[in-house]
């Protein structure tokens, strides 16, 4: 059974969220009141004076477990067709051999439409209510992705990818820095003036792909545009040995300090990967209020290292999770959260059994599933500076309903009643079939039962 449109309604159920990193809050038998635009108006626990009255008209969701919708901070939308393929080369070879040729094909809108449509629908079905997308270097298919995100009702932040450096393939690059900046500006105007986007659920993002793909002129121009338009910014930062070494060679500085110099590090900047950032870089990113999109699944293929997540969090760096489709071959933030815990444990203990235990790992690196849950939800919201990822007044009602009993799903409960034990099972074992329904701004937008 689906619950449908929840705008202007109240709903009673068990809600899990993690507003603070490291702690999970359970709101049992709690009524959430949603206003007509999909914003949470009130969260009423059973001891609240208004509860008894509110619960009589509330929709009953007590046979579900409710989580905030997931925030995916790093998706390459045009790479979806090669998900689970072409992971046999290092990053710099993979880009030229498989990825740029695939992305270039999206200039054909008939090629782009069904692929973008399937991606948005699948991400919603997997519980991703907000996605931060790299589109392609071409303007028209990037507009199409914005249209489709609006049609599906997903919260989407989308960037036309800037690649104006002459080292990019001749058939897949911006003709000049001026043209790249003009197209970026056109896309910002297109999204902001779109008649289907009056509520601003889709946002434009300034998107220099990464330093190797951009000229200094483009990086400088995009920094100025970010200041002028007050847009989000996304790029890749210090991802692999090769990518990290590139900026050191070209500029004699790290990606982080170069991006700061070009005006690209701000409160609404998301840096994908950032595996090789130094302690000093972490300080710079934290002071700017920028965020890291941690992509543990992708990093296993392309990064040459594990992102020191715990150290970055302890230094005040905002962070959330990314699938990095298709660098990561799994389109689910559940899997990103699981991998976050797993790789942090490997970093903590080390991996080379030939070394003595005391020399093997990096003590103090492990994070818990509670931290991963925070990063997947509230942390993603903080990274984007958007009121999403938690159940609190003033936040958007972006949520997923978990059906823990469906025989098609991965969850098996054997009489557990402790909510935190159930949540742990949900986080580790839920599959797509367990995601019964998904809401963005209170609108029902997907799920196995819809
Ligand atoms: N660096 C530049 N482009 C890309 C990309 O598409 N994927 C990943 N993982 N890293 C990149
Ligand atoms: Fe990426």
PDB file of C-alpha atoms in Angstrom, residues 38-263:
ATOM      1  CA  UNK A  38       6.230  19.931   1.619  1.00  0.00           C
ATOM      2  CA  UNK A  39       8.049  21.532   4.531  1.00  0.00           C
ATOM      3  CA  UNK A  40       7.939  19.908   7.970  1.00  0.00           C
ATOM      4  CA  UNK A  41       5.829  22.148  10.184  1.00  0.00           C
ATOM      5  CA  UNK A  42       5.948  20.193  13.445  1.00  0.00           C
ATOM      6  CA  UNK A  43       7.399  17.024  14.947  1.00  0.00           C
ATOM      7  CA  UNK A  44       5.140  15.848  17.767  1.00  0.00           C
ATOM      8  CA  UNK A  45       6.310  13.175  20.214  1.00  0.00           C
ATOM      9  CA  UNK A  46       3.635  11.296  22.212  1.00  0.00           C
ATOM     10  CA  UNK A  47       4.212  13.534  25.258  1.00  0.00           C
ATOM     11  CA  UNK A  48       3.577  16.730  23.273  1.00  0.00           C
ATOM     12  CA  UNK A  49       0.351  18.565  24.306  1.00  0.00           C
ATOM     13  CA  UNK A  50      -0.820  18.695  20.663  1.00  0.00           C
ATOM     14  CA  UNK A  51      -0.124  14.991  20.028  1.00  0.00           C
ATOM     15  CA  UNK A  52      -3.466  13.416  20.976  1.00  0.00           C
ATOM     16  CA  UNK A  53      -5.384  15.667  18.645  1.00  0.00           C
ATOM     17  CA  UNK A  54      -2.861  15.430  15.794  1.00  0.00           C
ATOM     18  CA  UNK A  55      -2.673  11.647  15.866  1.00  0.00           C
ATOM     19  CA  UNK A  56      -6.409  11.224  15.256  1.00  0.00           C
ATOM     20  CA  UNK A  57      -6.127  12.666  11.730  1.00  0.00           C
ATOM     21  CA  UNK A  58      -2.602  11.415  10.945  1.00  0.00           C
ATOM     22  CA  UNK A  59      -1.909   8.897   8.184  1.00  0.00           C
ATOM     23  CA  UNK A  60      -0.741   5.649   9.758  1.00  0.00           C
ATOM     24  CA  UNK A  61       2.757   4.541   8.721  1.00  0.00           C
ATOM     25  CA  UNK A  62       3.502   2.499  11.826  1.00  0.00           C
ATOM     26  CA  UNK A  63       4.090  -0.639   9.748  1.00  0.00           C
ATOM     27  CA  UNK A  64       7.085   1.072   8.109  1.00  0.00           C
ATOM     28  CA  UNK A  65      10.423   2.471   9.290  1.00  0.00           C
ATOM     29  CA  UNK A  66      11.004   5.997   8.043  1.00  0.00           C
ATOM     30  CA  UNK A  67      14.423   7.393   7.110  1.00  0.00           C
ATOM     31  CA  UNK A  68      15.435  10.739   5.627  1.00  0.00           C
ATOM     32  CA  UNK A  69      15.924  10.511   1.860  1.00  0.00           C
ATOM     33  CA  UNK A  70      19.513   9.898   0.799  1.00  0.00           C
ATOM     34  CA  UNK A  71      21.774  12.608  -0.576  1.00  0.00           C
ATOM     35  CA  UNK A  72      24.181  11.461  -3.307  1.00  0.00           C
ATOM     36  CA  UNK A  73      26.878  14.117  -3.549  1.00  0.00           C
ATOM     37  CA  UNK A  74      28.592  12.758  -6.641  1.00  0.00           C
ATOM     38  CA  UNK A  75      26.915  11.284  -9.711  1.00  0.00           C
ATOM     39  CA  UNK A  76      28.109  11.391 -13.333  1.00  0.00           C
ATOM     40  CA  UNK A  77      24.682  11.107 -14.931  1.00  0.00           C
ATOM     41  CA  UNK A  78      25.878  10.230 -18.463  1.00  0.00           C
ATOM     42  CA  UNK A  79      28.034   7.372 -17.193  1.00  0.00           C
ATOM     43  CA  UNK A  80      25.022   5.289 -16.123  1.00  0.00           C
ATOM     44  CA  UNK A  81      25.086   3.039 -19.231  1.00  0.00           C
ATOM     45  CA  UNK A  82      28.571   1.806 -18.272  1.00  0.00           C
ATOM     46  CA  UNK A  83      27.684   1.131 -14.608  1.00  0.00           C
ATOM     47  CA  UNK A  84      29.431  -2.096 -13.699  1.00  0.00           C
ATOM     48  CA  UNK A  85      31.624  -2.034 -16.777  1.00  0.00           C
ATOM     49  CA  UNK A  86      34.988  -0.718 -17.881  1.00  0.00           C
ATOM     50  CA  UNK A  87      36.664  -0.665 -14.485  1.00  0.00           C
ATOM     51  CA  UNK A  88      39.871  -2.274 -15.673  1.00  0.00           C
ATOM     52  CA  UNK A  89      42.013   0.811 -16.302  1.00  0.00           C
ATOM     53  CA  UNK A  90      43.496   3.572 -14.166  1.00  0.00           C
ATOM     54  CA  UNK A  91      41.534   6.841 -14.038  1.00  0.00           C
ATOM     55  CA  UNK A  92      43.480   8.748 -16.680  1.00  0.00           C
ATOM     56  CA  UNK A  93      43.144   5.859 -19.173  1.00  0.00           C
ATOM     57  CA  UNK A  94      39.507   5.087 -18.250  1.00  0.00           C
ATOM     58  CA  UNK A  95      38.480   8.672 -18.975  1.00  0.00           C
ATOM     59  CA  UNK A  96      39.870   8.729 -22.509  1.00  0.00           C
ATOM     60  CA  UNK A  97      39.140   5.134 -23.457  1.00  0.00           C
ATOM     61  CA  UNK A  98      35.565   4.713 -22.198  1.00  0.00           C
ATOM     62  CA  UNK A  99      34.144   7.717 -20.454  1.00  0.00           C
ATOM     63  CA  UNK A 100      34.634  10.737 -22.708  1.00  0.00           C
ATOM     64  CA  UNK A 101      33.380   8.820 -25.789  1.00  0.00           C
ATOM     65  CA  UNK A 102      30.233   7.766 -23.889  1.00  0.00           C
ATOM     66  CA  UNK A 103      29.580  11.269 -22.538  1.00  0.00           C
ATOM     67  CA  UNK A 104      30.024  12.767 -26.019  1.00  0.00           C
ATOM     68  CA  UNK A 105      27.162  10.597 -27.314  1.00  0.00           C
ATOM     69  CA  UNK A 106      24.695  12.486 -25.117  1.00  0.00           C
ATOM     70  CA  UNK A 107      24.857  15.386 -27.605  1.00  0.00           C
ATOM     71  CA  UNK A 108      22.272  13.241 -29.411  1.00  0.00           C
ATOM     72  CA  UNK A 109      19.182  13.929 -27.314  1.00  0.00           C
ATOM     73  CA  UNK A 110      17.497  10.737 -28.511  1.00  0.00           C
ATOM     74  CA  UNK A 111      20.437   8.825 -27.053  1.00  0.00           C
ATOM     75  CA  UNK A 112      20.409  10.901 -23.862  1.00  0.00           C
ATOM     76  CA  UNK A 113      16.687  10.872 -23.014  1.00  0.00           C
ATOM     77  CA  UNK A 114      16.022   7.204 -22.147  1.00  0.00           C
ATOM     78  CA  UNK A 115      19.351   6.881 -20.329  1.00  0.00           C
ATOM     79  CA  UNK A 116      18.887   9.980 -18.183  1.00  0.00           C
ATOM     80  CA  UNK A 117      15.256   9.011 -17.564  1.00  0.00           C
ATOM     81  CA  UNK A 118      16.222   5.530 -16.331  1.00  0.00           C
ATOM     82  CA  UNK A 119      18.938   6.953 -14.078  1.00  0.00           C
ATOM     83  CA  UNK A 120      16.683   9.449 -12.311  1.00  0.00           C
ATOM     84  CA  UNK A 121      13.939   6.837 -11.835  1.00  0.00           C
ATOM     85  CA  UNK A 122      16.426   4.257 -10.523  1.00  0.00           C
ATOM     86  CA  UNK A 123      18.082   6.668  -8.104  1.00  0.00           C
ATOM     87  CA  UNK A 124      14.682   7.623  -6.673  1.00  0.00           C
ATOM     88  CA  UNK A 125      13.766   3.939  -6.342  1.00  0.00           C
ATOM     89  CA  UNK A 126      17.060   3.442  -4.491  1.00  0.00           C
ATOM     90  CA  UNK A 127      16.120   6.194  -2.036  1.00  0.00           C
ATOM     91  CA  UNK A 128      18.230   9.030  -3.434  1.00  0.00           C
ATOM     92  CA  UNK A 129      15.987  12.057  -3.029  1.00  0.00           C
ATOM     93  CA  UNK A 130      18.769  14.570  -3.722  1.00  0.00           C
ATOM     94  CA  UNK A 131      21.508  14.094  -6.316  1.00  0.00           C
ATOM     95  CA  UNK A 132      24.421  16.339  -7.217  1.00  0.00           C
ATOM     96  CA  UNK A 133      25.013  15.603 -10.889  1.00  0.00           C
ATOM     97  CA  UNK A 134      27.809  16.161 -13.361  1.00  0.00           C
ATOM     98  CA  UNK A 135      26.091  16.167 -16.772  1.00  0.00           C
ATOM     99  CA  UNK A 136      28.236  16.519 -19.916  1.00  0.00           C
ATOM    100  CA  UNK A 137      30.206  19.267 -21.629  1.00  0.00           C
ATOM    101  CA  UNK A 138      27.237  19.910 -23.949  1.00  0.00           C
ATOM    102  CA  UNK A 139      24.554  22.402 -22.997  1.00  0.00           C
ATOM    103  CA  UNK A 140      21.419  20.915 -24.571  1.00  0.00           C
ATOM    104  CA  UNK A 141      21.579  17.441 -22.968  1.00  0.00           C
ATOM    105  CA  UNK A 142      22.379  19.129 -19.651  1.00  0.00           C
ATOM    106  CA  UNK A 143      19.131  21.085 -19.976  1.00  0.00           C
ATOM    107  CA  UNK A 144      17.373  17.788 -20.746  1.00  0.00           C
ATOM    108  CA  UNK A 145      18.661  16.276 -17.502  1.00  0.00           C
ATOM    109  CA  UNK A 146      17.219  19.270 -15.630  1.00  0.00           C
ATOM    110  CA  UNK A 147      13.853  18.793 -17.401  1.00  0.00           C
ATOM    111  CA  UNK A 148      13.784  15.102 -16.479  1.00  0.00           C
ATOM    112  CA  UNK A 149      14.726  15.699 -12.832  1.00  0.00           C
ATOM    113  CA  UNK A 150      11.827  18.161 -12.657  1.00  0.00           C
ATOM    114  CA  UNK A 151       9.456  15.709 -14.337  1.00  0.00           C
ATOM    115  CA  UNK A 152      10.393  12.979 -11.831  1.00  0.00           C
ATOM    116  CA  UNK A 153      10.288  15.338  -8.853  1.00  0.00           C
ATOM    117  CA  UNK A 154      13.833  14.638  -7.717  1.00  0.00           C
ATOM    118  CA  UNK A 155      15.827  17.312  -5.912  1.00  0.00           C
ATOM    119  CA  UNK A 156      18.730  17.717  -8.285  1.00  0.00           C
ATOM    120  CA  UNK A 157      21.776  19.953  -8.487  1.00  0.00           C
ATOM    121  CA  UNK A 158      23.160  19.819 -12.001  1.00  0.00           C
ATOM    122  CA  UNK A 159      26.234  21.135 -13.738  1.00  0.00           C
ATOM    123  CA  UNK A 160      27.260  21.547 -17.334  1.00  0.00           C
ATOM    124  CA  UNK A 161      30.760  20.097 -17.242  1.00  0.00           C
ATOM    125  CA  UNK A 162      33.542  22.508 -18.229  1.00  0.00           C
ATOM    126  CA  UNK A 163      36.391  20.931 -20.222  1.00  0.00           C
ATOM    127  CA  UNK A 164      38.114  23.604 -22.285  1.00  0.00           C
ATOM    128  CA  UNK A 165      41.734  22.465 -21.947  1.00  0.00           C
ATOM    129  CA  UNK A 166      43.311  21.531 -25.290  1.00  0.00           C
ATOM    130  CA  UNK A 167      44.308  18.138 -23.859  1.00  0.00           C
ATOM    131  CA  UNK A 168      40.634  17.044 -23.937  1.00  0.00           C
ATOM    132  CA  UNK A 169      39.514  15.016 -26.977  1.00  0.00           C
ATOM    133  CA  UNK A 170      38.877  17.304 -29.977  1.00  0.00           C
ATOM    134  CA  UNK A 171      35.332  15.969 -30.333  1.00  0.00           C
ATOM    135  CA  UNK A 172      34.460  16.445 -26.702  1.00  0.00           C
ATOM    136  CA  UNK A 173      35.512  19.759 -25.271  1.00  0.00           C
ATOM    137  CA  UNK A 174      34.459  23.379 -24.965  1.00  0.00           C
ATOM    138  CA  UNK A 175      35.655  25.448 -27.901  1.00  0.00           C
ATOM    139  CA  UNK A 176      37.146  28.089 -25.561  1.00  0.00           C
ATOM    140  CA  UNK A 177      37.076  29.299 -21.970  1.00  0.00           C
ATOM    141  CA  UNK A 178      34.726  32.089 -23.045  1.00  0.00           C
ATOM    142  CA  UNK A 179      32.315  29.600 -24.637  1.00  0.00           C
ATOM    143  CA  UNK A 180      32.453  27.318 -21.583  1.00  0.00           C
ATOM    144  CA  UNK A 181      31.618  30.176 -19.241  1.00  0.00           C
ATOM    145  CA  UNK A 182      28.855  31.451 -21.551  1.00  0.00           C
ATOM    146  CA  UNK A 183      27.280  27.965 -21.676  1.00  0.00           C
ATOM    147  CA  UNK A 184      27.522  27.671 -17.895  1.00  0.00           C
ATOM    148  CA  UNK A 185      25.759  31.025 -17.562  1.00  0.00           C
ATOM    149  CA  UNK A 186      23.069  29.934 -20.058  1.00  0.00           C
ATOM    150  CA  UNK A 187      22.436  26.803 -18.046  1.00  0.00           C
ATOM    151  CA  UNK A 188      22.124  28.762 -14.792  1.00  0.00           C
ATOM    152  CA  UNK A 189      19.604  31.085 -16.455  1.00  0.00           C
ATOM    153  CA  UNK A 190      17.714  28.141 -17.973  1.00  0.00           C
ATOM    154  CA  UNK A 191      17.264  26.370 -14.634  1.00  0.00           C
ATOM    155  CA  UNK A 192      16.449  29.492 -12.653  1.00  0.00           C
ATOM    156  CA  UNK A 193      13.839  30.714 -15.141  1.00  0.00           C
ATOM    157  CA  UNK A 194      12.322  27.280 -15.863  1.00  0.00           C
ATOM    158  CA  UNK A 195       8.524  27.356 -15.557  1.00  0.00           C
ATOM    159  CA  UNK A 196       8.608  23.850 -14.020  1.00  0.00           C
ATOM    160  CA  UNK A 197      11.048  24.934 -11.336  1.00  0.00           C
ATOM    161  CA  UNK A 198       9.162  27.635  -9.437  1.00  0.00           C
ATOM    162  CA  UNK A 199       9.970  25.888  -6.167  1.00  0.00           C
ATOM    163  CA  UNK A 200      13.709  25.719  -6.948  1.00  0.00           C
ATOM    164  CA  UNK A 201      13.964  21.954  -6.485  1.00  0.00           C
ATOM    165  CA  UNK A 202      16.513  21.852  -9.312  1.00  0.00           C
ATOM    166  CA  UNK A 203      19.597  24.029  -8.886  1.00  0.00           C
ATOM    167  CA  UNK A 204      22.427  24.875 -11.293  1.00  0.00           C
ATOM    168  CA  UNK A 205      26.009  24.033 -10.346  1.00  0.00           C
ATOM    169  CA  UNK A 206      29.262  25.479 -11.653  1.00  0.00           C
ATOM    170  CA  UNK A 207      31.243  22.406 -12.698  1.00  0.00           C
ATOM    171  CA  UNK A 208      34.874  22.544 -13.765  1.00  0.00           C
ATOM    172  CA  UNK A 209      35.434  18.802 -14.289  1.00  0.00           C
ATOM    173  CA  UNK A 210      38.850  18.828 -12.609  1.00  0.00           C
ATOM    174  CA  UNK A 211      41.968  20.914 -12.968  1.00  0.00           C
ATOM    175  CA  UNK A 212      43.503  18.830 -15.792  1.00  0.00           C
ATOM    176  CA  UNK A 213      40.448  19.429 -17.993  1.00  0.00           C
ATOM    177  CA  UNK A 214      40.356  23.233 -17.547  1.00  0.00           C
ATOM    178  CA  UNK A 215      42.489  26.208 -18.551  1.00  0.00           C
ATOM    179  CA  UNK A 216      43.434  28.827 -15.972  1.00  0.00           C
ATOM    180  CA  UNK A 217      41.153  31.254 -17.789  1.00  0.00           C
ATOM    181  CA  UNK A 218      38.146  28.949 -17.399  1.00  0.00           C
ATOM    182  CA  UNK A 219      38.904  28.261 -13.724  1.00  0.00           C
ATOM    183  CA  UNK A 220      39.237  31.999 -13.014  1.00  0.00           C
ATOM    184  CA  UNK A 221      36.089  32.834 -14.967  1.00  0.00           C
ATOM    185  CA  UNK A 222      34.055  30.134 -13.217  1.00  0.00           C
ATOM    186  CA  UNK A 223      35.270  31.391  -9.829  1.00  0.00           C
ATOM    187  CA  UNK A 224      34.017  34.882 -10.718  1.00  0.00           C
ATOM    188  CA  UNK A 225      30.714  33.440 -11.974  1.00  0.00           C
ATOM    189  CA  UNK A 226      30.251  31.473  -8.739  1.00  0.00           C
ATOM    190  CA  UNK A 227      30.617  34.691  -6.749  1.00  0.00           C
ATOM    191  CA  UNK A 228      28.279  36.590  -9.070  1.00  0.00           C
ATOM    192  CA  UNK A 229      25.559  33.922  -9.277  1.00  0.00           C
ATOM    193  CA  UNK A 230      25.944  32.536  -5.733  1.00  0.00           C
ATOM    194  CA  UNK A 231      25.738  29.044  -7.207  1.00  0.00           C
ATOM    195  CA  UNK A 232      26.892  25.717  -5.934  1.00  0.00           C
ATOM    196  CA  UNK A 233      30.274  24.562  -7.262  1.00  0.00           C
ATOM    197  CA  UNK A 234      31.482  20.974  -7.778  1.00  0.00           C
ATOM    198  CA  UNK A 235      34.714  19.495  -9.020  1.00  0.00           C
ATOM    199  CA  UNK A 236      37.101  16.593  -8.435  1.00  0.00           C
ATOM    200  CA  UNK A 237      39.895  17.165  -5.943  1.00  0.00           C
ATOM    201  CA  UNK A 238      43.112  15.194  -5.393  1.00  0.00           C
ATOM    202  CA  UNK A 239      41.464  11.927  -6.384  1.00  0.00           C
ATOM    203  CA  UNK A 240      44.372   9.661  -7.375  1.00  0.00           C
ATOM    204  CA  UNK A 241      48.160   9.755  -7.402  1.00  0.00           C
ATOM    205  CA  UNK A 242      48.019  10.944 -11.007  1.00  0.00           C
ATOM    206  CA  UNK A 243      45.287  13.580 -10.496  1.00  0.00           C
ATOM    207  CA  UNK A 244      46.898  14.890  -7.292  1.00  0.00           C
ATOM    208  CA  UNK A 245      50.309  14.995  -8.926  1.00  0.00           C
ATOM    209  CA  UNK A 246      48.984  16.882 -11.965  1.00  0.00           C
ATOM    210  CA  UNK A 247      48.220  20.114 -10.057  1.00  0.00           C
ATOM    211  CA  UNK A 248      51.495  19.894  -8.172  1.00  0.00           C
ATOM    212  CA  UNK A 249      53.303  19.746 -11.504  1.00  0.00           C
ATOM    213  CA  UNK A 250      51.256  22.431 -13.286  1.00  0.00           C
ATOM    214  CA  UNK A 251      50.939  24.911 -10.432  1.00  0.00           C
ATOM    215  CA  UNK A 252      53.382  23.760  -7.758  1.00  0.00           C
ATOM    216  CA  UNK A 253      50.420  23.540  -5.372  1.00  0.00           C
ATOM    217  CA  UNK A 254      47.606  21.142  -4.469  1.00  0.00           C
ATOM    218  CA  UNK A 255      44.148  21.103  -6.043  1.00  0.00           C
ATOM    219  CA  UNK A 256      42.754  22.624  -2.858  1.00  0.00           C
ATOM    220  CA  UNK A 257      44.945  25.717  -2.832  1.00  0.00           C
ATOM    221  CA  UNK A 258      44.608  26.164  -6.604  1.00  0.00           C
ATOM    222  CA  UNK A 259      40.806  25.972  -6.372  1.00  0.00           C
ATOM    223  CA  UNK A 260      40.872  28.489  -3.534  1.00  0.00           C
ATOM    224  CA  UNK A 261      43.066  30.828  -5.594  1.00  0.00           C
ATOM    225  CA  UNK A 262      40.580  30.654  -8.484  1.00  0.00           C
ATOM    226  CA  UNK A 263      37.659  31.542  -6.195  1.00  0.00           C
TER     227      UNK A 263
END
